[in-house]
Amino acid sequence: MVAPDYMGMAFIEAEAAGRRGEVPVGAVVVDSAGTVLARAGNEIEERRDPTAHAEMLALREACRTTGSPRLSDCDLYVTLEPCPMCAQAIAFARIRRVYYGAADPKGGGVDHGARIFAAPSCHHRPEVYGGIQEIRAAGLLKEFFATRR
């Protein structure tokens, strides 16, 4: 039996976001049984909401699906390193593991920038695995921004 490609699902969401004119970022939340609880791509422009990042939308939907504000047995797959806002939401949701694609040296909040999980005020630190299909993720972003310049 082949394991589901959760990062591949996140890429599908990212590519769909890009076709809608959104920055192409996608996210998927999966529980410990491997069930996909939520999938989302950025909807910032569409919703006219600066908080409508893929991670935030996926976390909200996963919480609705489980009926809980905590997702302690869940993993998050996202195509770009979460920003500080999303990293803090990930901590508040008690996500177990974060898998991300491209690093974000300018706007990241996990391994770059604010490094939310390393802050003494952070009460929950998920396991973090970066660089998953990083070349593909970075390429998707570069292609998107190249067409807008």
Coordinates of N, CA, C and O in Angstrom, one line a residue:
M1 N 0.8 -1.2 0.0 CA 0.0 0.0 0.0 C 0.9 1.3 0.0 O 1.8 1.4 0.8
V2 N 0.6 2.2 -0.9 CA 1.3 3.4 -1.0 C 0.8 4.5 0.0 O -0.5 4.7 0.0
A3 N 1.6 5.1 0.7 CA 1.2 6.2 1.6 C 0.7 7.4 0.8 O 1.2 7.7 -0.2
P4 N -0.3 8.1 1.3 CA -0.8 9.3 0.6 C 0.3 10.3 0.6 O 1.1 10.5 1.5
D5 N 0.2 11.1 -0.5 CA 1.2 12.2 -0.7 C 0.6 13.5 -0.2 O 0.0 14.2 -1.0
Y6 N 0.7 13.7 1.1 CA 0.1 14.9 1.7 C 0.7 16.2 1.1 O 0.0 17.2 0.9
M7 N 2.0 16.2 0.9 CA 2.6 17.4 0.4 C 2.2 17.6 -1.0 O 1.9 18.8 -1.5
G8 N 2.0 16.6 -1.8 CA 1.4 16.7 -3.1 C 0.0 17.3 -3.1 O -0.3 18.1 -4.0
M9 N -0.8 17.0 -2.1 CA -2.1 17.6 -1.9 C -1.9 19.1 -1.7 O -2.7 19.9 -2.2
A10 N -1.0 19.4 -0.9 CA -0.7 20.9 -0.6 C -0.3 21.6 -1.8 O -0.7 22.7 -2.1
F11 N 0.5 20.9 -2.7 CA 0.8 21.5 -4.0 C -0.4 21.8 -4.9 O -0.5 22.8 -5.6
I12 N -1.3 20.8 -4.9 CA -2.5 21.0 -5.7 C -3.3 22.2 -5.2 O -3.7 23.0 -6.0
E13 N -3.3 22.4 -3.9 CA -4.0 23.6 -3.3 C -3.2 24.9 -3.7 O -3.8 25.9 -4.0
A14 N -1.9 24.8 -3.7 CA -1.1 26.0 -4.0 C -1.2 26.4 -5.5 O -1.4 27.5 -5.8
E15 N -1.2 25.4 -6.3 CA -1.4 25.6 -7.8 C -2.7 26.2 -8.1 O -2.9 27.2 -8.9
A16 N -3.8 25.7 -7.4 CA -5.1 26.3 -7.6 C -5.2 27.7 -7.1 O -5.8 28.6 -7.8
A17 N -4.5 28.0 -6.0 CA -4.5 29.4 -5.5 C -3.8 30.3 -6.5 O -4.3 31.4 -6.8
G18 N -2.7 29.8 -7.1 CA -2.0 30.6 -8.1 C -2.8 30.9 -9.3 O -2.8 32.1 -9.8
R19 N -3.6 30.0 -9.7 CA -4.5 30.2 -10.9 C -5.6 31.2 -10.6 O -6.1 31.9 -11.5
R20 N -5.9 31.4 -9.3 CA -6.9 32.4 -8.9 C -6.3 33.7 -8.6 O -7.0 34.7 -8.2
G21 N -5.0 33.8 -8.8 CA -4.3 35.1 -8.6 C -3.8 35.3 -7.2 O -3.3 36.4 -6.9
E22 N -3.8 34.3 -6.4 CA -3.3 34.3 -5.1 C -1.9 33.8 -5.1 O -1.4 33.1 -5.9
V23 N -1.1 34.3 -4.1 CA 0.3 33.7 -3.9 C 0.1 32.2 -3.7 O -0.7 31.8 -2.9
P24 N 0.8 31.4 -4.5 CA 0.6 30.0 -4.5 C 1.1 29.2 -3.3 O 2.2 28.7 -3.3
V25 N 0.3 29.2 -2.3 CA 0.7 28.5 -1.0 C -0.5 27.6 -0.7 O -1.6 28.0 -0.8
G26 N -0.2 26.3 -0.4 CA -1.2 25.4 0.0 C -0.9 24.7 1.2 O 0.3 24.5 1.6
A27 N -1.9 24.2 1.9 CA -1.7 23.5 3.2 C -2.8 22.4 3.4 O -3.9 22.5 2.9
V28 N -2.3 21.4 4.1 CA -3.2 20.2 4.4 C -3.0 19.8 5.9 O -1.8 19.8 6.3
V29 N -4.1 19.5 6.6 CA -4.0 19.1 8.0 C -4.5 17.6 8.0 O -5.5 17.3 7.4
V30 N -3.6 16.7 8.6 CA -3.9 15.3 8.6 C -3.9 14.8 10.1 O -3.0 15.2 10.8
D31 N -4.8 14.0 10.4 CA -4.8 13.4 11.8 C -3.9 12.2 11.9 O -3.3 11.8 10.9
S32 N -3.8 11.7 13.1 CA -2.8 10.6 13.3 C -3.2 9.3 12.6 O -2.3 8.4 12.4
A33 N -4.4 9.2 12.2 CA -4.9 8.0 11.4 C -4.6 8.2 9.9 O -4.9 7.3 9.1
G34 N -4.1 9.4 9.5 CA -3.9 9.6 8.1 C -5.1 10.2 7.4 O -5.0 10.4 6.2
T35 N -6.1 10.6 8.1 CA -7.3 11.2 7.5 C -7.0 12.7 7.2 O -6.6 13.4 8.1
V36 N -7.3 13.1 6.0 CA -7.2 14.5 5.7 C -8.4 15.3 6.3 O -9.5 15.0 5.9
L37 N -8.1 16.2 7.2 CA -9.1 16.9 7.9 C -9.5 18.2 7.2 O -10.6 18.7 7.2
A38 N -8.5 18.8 6.5 CA -8.7 20.1 5.8 C -7.6 20.3 4.8 O -6.5 19.8 4.9
R39 N -8.0 21.0 3.7 CA -7.0 21.4 2.6 C -7.4 22.8 2.3 O -8.6 23.2 2.2
A40 N -6.4 23.6 2.0 CA -6.7 25.0 1.6 C -5.5 25.6 0.9 O -4.4 25.2 1.1
G41 N -5.8 26.6 0.1 CA -4.8 27.5 -0.6 C -5.1 28.9 -0.1 O -6.2 29.2 0.4
N42 N -4.1 29.7 -0.3 CA -4.3 31.2 0.0 C -5.6 31.7 -0.6 O -5.9 31.4 -1.7
E43 N -6.3 32.6 0.2 CA -7.5 33.2 -0.3 C -7.5 34.7 0.2 O -8.6 35.3 0.4
I44 N -6.3 35.3 0.3 CA -6.2 36.6 0.8 C -6.9 37.6 -0.1 O -7.7 38.5 0.4
E45 N -6.7 37.6 -1.4 CA -7.3 38.5 -2.3 C -8.8 38.2 -2.5 O -9.6 39.2 -2.4
E46 N -9.1 37.0 -2.6 CA -10.5 36.6 -2.8 C -11.4 37.0 -1.6 O -12.5 37.6 -1.8
R47 N -10.9 36.8 -0.4 CA -11.7 37.2 0.8 C -11.5 38.6 1.2 O -12.1 39.1 2.1
R48 N -10.4 39.2 0.6 CA -10.0 40.6 1.1 C -9.7 40.5 2.6 O -10.2 41.3 3.4
D49 N -8.9 39.5 3.0 CA -8.7 39.2 4.4 C -7.2 38.9 4.5 O -6.7 37.9 4.0
P50 N -6.4 39.7 5.2 CA -5.0 39.5 5.3 C -4.6 38.2 6.1 O -3.5 37.8 6.1
T51 N -5.6 37.7 6.8 CA -5.3 36.5 7.6 C -5.7 35.2 6.9 O -5.6 34.1 7.4
A52 N -6.2 35.3 5.6 CA -6.7 34.1 4.9 C -5.5 33.4 4.2 O -5.6 33.0 3.1
H53 N -4.5 33.1 5.0 CA -3.3 32.3 4.6 C -3.8 30.8 4.5 O -4.7 30.4 5.3
A54 N -3.2 30.0 3.7 CA -3.6 28.6 3.5 C -3.5 27.9 4.9 O -4.5 27.2 5.2
E55 N -2.5 28.2 5.7 CA -2.4 27.5 7.0 C -3.6 27.9 7.9 O -4.2 27.0 8.6
M56 N -3.9 29.1 7.9 CA -5.0 29.6 8.8 C -6.3 29.0 8.4 O -7.1 28.5 9.3
L57 N -6.6 29.0 7.1 CA -7.8 28.4 6.6 C -7.9 26.9 6.9 O -8.9 26.4 7.3
A58 N -6.8 26.2 6.7 CA -6.8 24.8 7.0 C -6.9 24.5 8.5 O -7.6 23.5 8.8
L59 N -6.2 25.2 9.3 CA -6.4 25.0 10.7 C -7.8 25.3 11.2 O -8.4 24.5 12.0
R60 N -8.4 26.3 10.7 CA -9.8 26.6 11.1 C -10.8 25.5 10.7 O -11.6 25.1 11.4
E61 N -10.6 25.0 9.4 CA -11.5 23.9 8.9 C -11.2 22.6 9.7 O -12.2 21.9 10.1
A62 N -10.0 22.3 10.0 CA -9.7 21.1 10.8 C -10.3 21.2 12.2 O -10.8 20.2 12.7
C63 N -10.2 22.4 12.8 CA -10.9 22.6 14.1 C -12.4 22.4 14.0 O -13.0 21.8 14.9
R64 N -13.0 22.9 13.0 CA -14.4 22.7 12.8 C -14.7 21.2 12.6 O -15.7 20.7 13.2
T65 N -13.9 20.6 11.8 CA -14.1 19.1 11.5 C -14.0 18.3 12.8 O -14.8 17.4 13.0
T66 N -13.0 18.6 13.6 CA -12.9 17.8 14.9 C -13.7 18.3 16.0 O -13.9 17.6 17.0
G67 N -14.2 19.5 15.9 CA -15.0 20.1 17.0 C -14.1 20.5 18.2 O -14.6 20.6 19.3
S68 N -12.9 20.8 17.9 CA -11.9 21.1 19.0 C -11.0 22.2 18.5 O -10.6 22.2 17.4
P69 N -10.6 23.1 19.5 CA -9.6 24.1 19.1 C -8.2 23.6 19.2 O -7.2 24.3 18.8
R70 N -8.0 22.3 19.5 CA -6.7 21.7 19.6 C -6.6 20.6 18.6 O -7.5 19.8 18.5
L71 N -5.4 20.6 18.0 CA -5.2 19.6 16.9 C -3.9 18.8 17.3 O -3.0 18.6 16.5
S72 N -3.8 18.4 18.5 CA -2.6 17.8 19.1 C -2.1 16.5 18.4 O -0.9 16.1 18.5
D73 N -3.0 15.8 17.8 CA -2.6 14.6 17.1 C -2.5 14.7 15.6 O -2.5 13.8 14.8
C74 N -2.4 16.0 15.2 CA -2.4 16.3 13.7 C -1.1 16.9 13.2 O -0.3 17.5 14.0
D75 N -0.9 16.7 11.9 CA 0.3 17.2 11.2 C -0.2 18.2 10.2 O -1.2 18.1 9.6
L76 N 0.7 19.2 9.9 CA 0.4 20.2 8.9 C 1.5 20.1 7.8 O 2.7 20.1 8.1
Y77 N 1.0 20.1 6.6 CA 1.9 20.1 5.4 C 1.6 21.4 4.7 O 0.4 21.7 4.4
V78 N 2.6 22.2 4.4 CA 2.5 23.5 3.8 C 3.6 23.7 2.8 O 4.8 23.3 3.1
T79 N 3.3 24.3 1.7 CA 4.3 24.5 0.7 C 5.4 25.6 0.9 O 6.4 25.6 0.3
L80 N 5.1 26.5 1.9 CA 6.0 27.5 2.2 C 6.1 27.6 3.7 O 5.2 27.4 4.5
E81 N 7.3 27.9 4.2 CA 7.6 28.1 5.6 C 6.5 29.1 6.2 O 6.3 30.2 5.7
P82 N 5.8 28.7 7.2 CA 4.8 29.5 7.8 C 5.3 30.9 8.3 O 6.4 30.9 8.8
C83 N 4.5 31.9 8.1 CA 4.9 33.3 8.6 C 4.7 33.3 10.1 O 4.1 32.3 10.7
P84 N 5.1 34.4 10.8 CA 4.9 34.4 12.3 C 3.4 34.3 12.7 O 3.2 33.6 13.7
M85 N 2.5 34.9 12.0 CA 1.1 34.7 12.3 C 0.6 33.3 12.3 O 0.0 32.8 13.3
C86 N 1.0 32.6 11.2 CA 0.6 31.2 11.1 C 1.3 30.3 12.1 O 0.7 29.4 12.6
A87 N 2.6 30.6 12.3 CA 3.4 29.8 13.3 C 2.7 29.9 14.7 O 2.6 28.9 15.4
Q88 N 2.3 31.1 15.0 CA 1.7 31.3 16.4 C 0.3 30.5 16.4 O 0.0 29.8 17.4
A89 N -0.4 30.5 15.3 CA -1.7 29.8 15.3 C -1.4 28.3 15.4 O -2.1 27.5 16.0
I90 N -0.3 27.8 14.7 CA 0.1 26.4 14.8 C 0.4 26.0 16.2 O 0.0 25.0 16.7
A91 N 1.1 26.9 16.9 CA 1.4 26.6 18.3 C 0.1 26.6 19.2 O 0.0 25.7 20.0
F92 N -0.8 27.6 19.0 CA -2.0 27.6 19.7 C -2.9 26.4 19.5 O -3.5 25.9 20.4
A93 N -2.8 25.9 18.2 CA -3.6 24.7 17.9 C -3.0 23.4 18.3 O -3.6 22.3 18.3
R94 N -1.7 23.5 18.8 CA -1.0 22.3 19.3 C -0.7 21.3 18.2 O -0.7 20.1 18.5
I95 N -0.4 21.7 17.0 CA -0.1 20.8 15.9 C 1.1 20.0 16.3 O 2.1 20.5 16.9
R96 N 1.1 18.7 16.0 CA 2.2 17.8 16.4 C 3.4 18.0 15.5 O 4.5 18.1 16.1
R97 N 3.3 18.1 14.2 CA 4.4 18.2 13.3 C 4.1 19.1 12.2 O 2.9 19.1 11.7
V98 N 5.1 19.9 11.7 CA 4.9 20.8 10.6 C 5.9 20.4 9.5 O 7.1 20.2 9.8
Y99 N 5.5 20.1 8.3 CA 6.3 19.8 7.2 C 6.1 20.9 6.2 O 5.0 21.2 5.8
Y100 N 7.2 21.6 5.8 CA 7.1 22.7 4.8 C 8.0 22.5 3.7 O 9.1 21.9 3.8
G101 N 7.7 23.2 2.6 CA 8.5 23.1 1.4 C 9.6 24.1 1.4 O 10.7 23.9 1.9
A102 N 9.3 25.3 0.7 CA 10.3 26.3 0.6 C 10.5 27.1 1.9 O 9.6 27.4 2.6
A103 N 11.8 27.4 2.1 CA 12.1 28.3 3.3 C 11.7 29.7 2.9 O 11.7 30.1 1.7
D104 N 11.4 30.6 3.8 CA 11.1 32.0 3.6 C 12.0 32.9 4.4 O 11.6 33.3 5.5
P105 N 13.2 33.1 3.9 CA 14.1 33.9 4.7 C 13.6 35.3 5.0 O 14.0 35.9 6.1
K106 N 12.8 35.9 4.2 CA 12.3 37.2 4.5 C 11.0 37.3 5.4 O 11.0 38.1 6.3
G107 N 10.1 36.4 5.2 CA 8.8 36.4 5.9 C 8.5 35.2 6.8 O 7.4 35.2 7.3
G108 N 9.5 34.3 6.9 CA 9.2 33.1 7.7 C 9.1 33.4 9.1 O 9.6 34.4 9.6
G109 N 8.5 32.5 9.8 CA 8.3 32.6 11.3 C 8.7 31.4 12.0 O 8.5 31.3 13.2
V110 N 9.3 30.4 11.3 CA 9.7 29.1 12.0 C 11.2 29.0 12.1 O 11.7 29.0 13.2
D111 N 11.8 28.9 10.9 CA 13.3 28.7 10.9 C 14.0 30.0 10.6 O 15.2 30.1 10.6
H112 N 13.2 31.0 10.2 CA 13.8 32.3 9.8 C 13.0 33.4 10.5 O 11.9 33.1 11.1
G113 N 13.4 34.6 10.5 CA 12.6 35.8 11.0 C 12.3 35.6 12.5 O 13.3 35.4 13.3
A114 N 11.1 35.7 12.9 CA 10.7 35.7 14.3 C 10.9 34.4 15.0 O 11.0 34.4 16.2
R115 N 11.0 33.3 14.3 CA 11.3 32.0 14.9 C 10.4 31.8 16.2 O 10.8 31.6 17.3
I116 N 9.1 31.8 15.9 CA 8.1 31.7 16.9 C 8.3 30.5 17.9 O 8.1 30.7 19.1
F117 N 8.6 29.4 17.3 CA 8.7 28.2 18.2 C 9.9 28.2 19.2 O 9.9 27.5 20.1
A118 N 10.8 29.1 18.9 CA 12.0 29.2 19.7 C 11.8 30.3 20.8 O 12.7 30.4 21.7
A119 N 10.8 31.0 20.7 CA 10.5 32.1 21.7 C 10.2 31.6 23.0 O 9.4 30.6 23.1
P120 N 10.7 32.2 24.1 CA 10.3 31.7 25.4 C 8.8 31.8 25.7 O 8.3 31.0 26.6
S121 N 8.1 32.6 25.0 CA 6.7 32.8 25.3 C 5.9 31.7 24.6 O 4.6 31.6 24.8
C122 N 6.5 30.9 23.7 CA 5.8 29.8 23.0 C 5.6 28.6 23.9 O 6.6 28.0 24.4
H123 N 4.4 28.3 24.1 CA 4.1 27.2 25.0 C 4.0 25.8 24.4 O 3.9 24.8 25.0
H124 N 4.0 25.8 23.0 CA 4.0 24.5 22.3 C 4.9 24.6 21.1 O 4.8 25.5 20.3
R125 N 5.8 23.6 21.0 CA 6.7 23.6 19.9 C 6.6 22.3 19.1 O 6.9 21.2 19.6
P126 N 6.0 22.4 17.9 CA 5.8 21.2 17.1 C 7.2 20.7 16.6 O 8.1 21.5 16.5
E127 N 7.2 19.5 16.1 CA 8.4 19.0 15.4 C 8.3 19.7 14.0 O 7.2 19.9 13.5
V128 N 9.4 20.2 13.5 CA 9.4 20.9 12.2 C 10.4 20.2 11.3 O 11.5 19.9 11.6
Y129 N 9.9 20.0 10.0 CA 10.7 19.4 9.0 C 10.6 20.3 7.8 O 9.5 20.4 7.1
G130 N 11.6 21.0 7.4 CA 11.6 21.9 6.3 C 12.3 21.4 5.1 O 13.0 20.4 5.2
G131 N 12.1 22.0 4.0 CA 12.8 21.6 2.7 C 12.2 20.5 2.0 O 12.8 19.9 1.1
I132 N 10.9 20.1 2.3 CA 10.2 19.0 1.7 C 9.9 19.5 0.3 O 9.1 20.5 0.1
Q133 N 10.4 18.9 -0.8 CA 10.2 19.3 -2.2 C 10.4 20.8 -2.3 O 9.7 21.5 -3.0
E134 N 11.5 21.3 -1.7 CA 11.8 22.7 -1.7 C 12.0 23.3 -3.1 O 11.6 24.4 -3.3
I135 N 12.7 22.6 -4.0 CA 12.9 23.1 -5.3 C 11.6 23.4 -6.0 O 11.4 24.4 -6.7
R136 N 10.7 22.4 -5.9 CA 9.4 22.5 -6.5 C 8.6 23.7 -5.9 O 8.0 24.5 -6.6
A137 N 8.6 23.8 -4.6 CA 7.9 24.9 -3.9 C 8.4 26.2 -4.3 O 7.7 27.2 -4.6
A138 N 9.8 26.4 -4.2 CA 10.4 27.7 -4.6 C 10.1 28.0 -6.0 O 9.9 29.2 -6.4
G139 N 10.2 27.0 -6.9 CA 9.9 27.3 -8.3 C 8.5 27.8 -8.6 O 8.3 28.7 -9.4
L140 N 7.5 27.2 -7.9 CA 6.2 27.7 -8.0 C 6.0 29.1 -7.6 O 5.4 29.9 -8.4
L141 N 6.7 29.5 -6.6 CA 6.6 30.9 -6.1 C 7.3 31.8 -7.1 O 6.8 32.9 -7.5
K142 N 8.5 31.4 -7.5 CA 9.3 32.3 -8.5 C 8.5 32.5 -9.8 O 8.5 33.6 -10.3
E143 N 8.0 31.4 -10.3 CA 7.2 31.5 -11.5 C 6.0 32.5 -11.4 O 5.7 33.3 -12.2
F144 N 5.3 32.4 -10.2 CA 4.2 33.2 -10.0 C 4.6 34.7 -9.9 O 4.0 35.5 -10.6
F145 N 5.6 35.0 -9.2 CA 6.0 36.4 -9.1 C 6.7 36.9 -10.4 O 6.6 38.1 -10.7
A146 N 7.3 36.1 -11.1 CA 8.0 36.5 -12.4 C 6.9 37.0 -13.4 O 7.1 37.9 -14.2
T147 N 5.7 36.4 -13.4 CA 4.6 36.8 -14.3 C 4.0 38.1 -13.8 O 3.2 38.7 -14.6
R148 N 4.2 38.6 -12.6 CA 3.6 39.8 -12.1 C 4.6 41.0 -12.1 O 4.2 42.1 -11.7
R149 N 5.8 40.8 -12.5 CA 6.8 41.9 -12.5 C 7.0 42.5 -13.9 O 6.7 42.0 -14.9

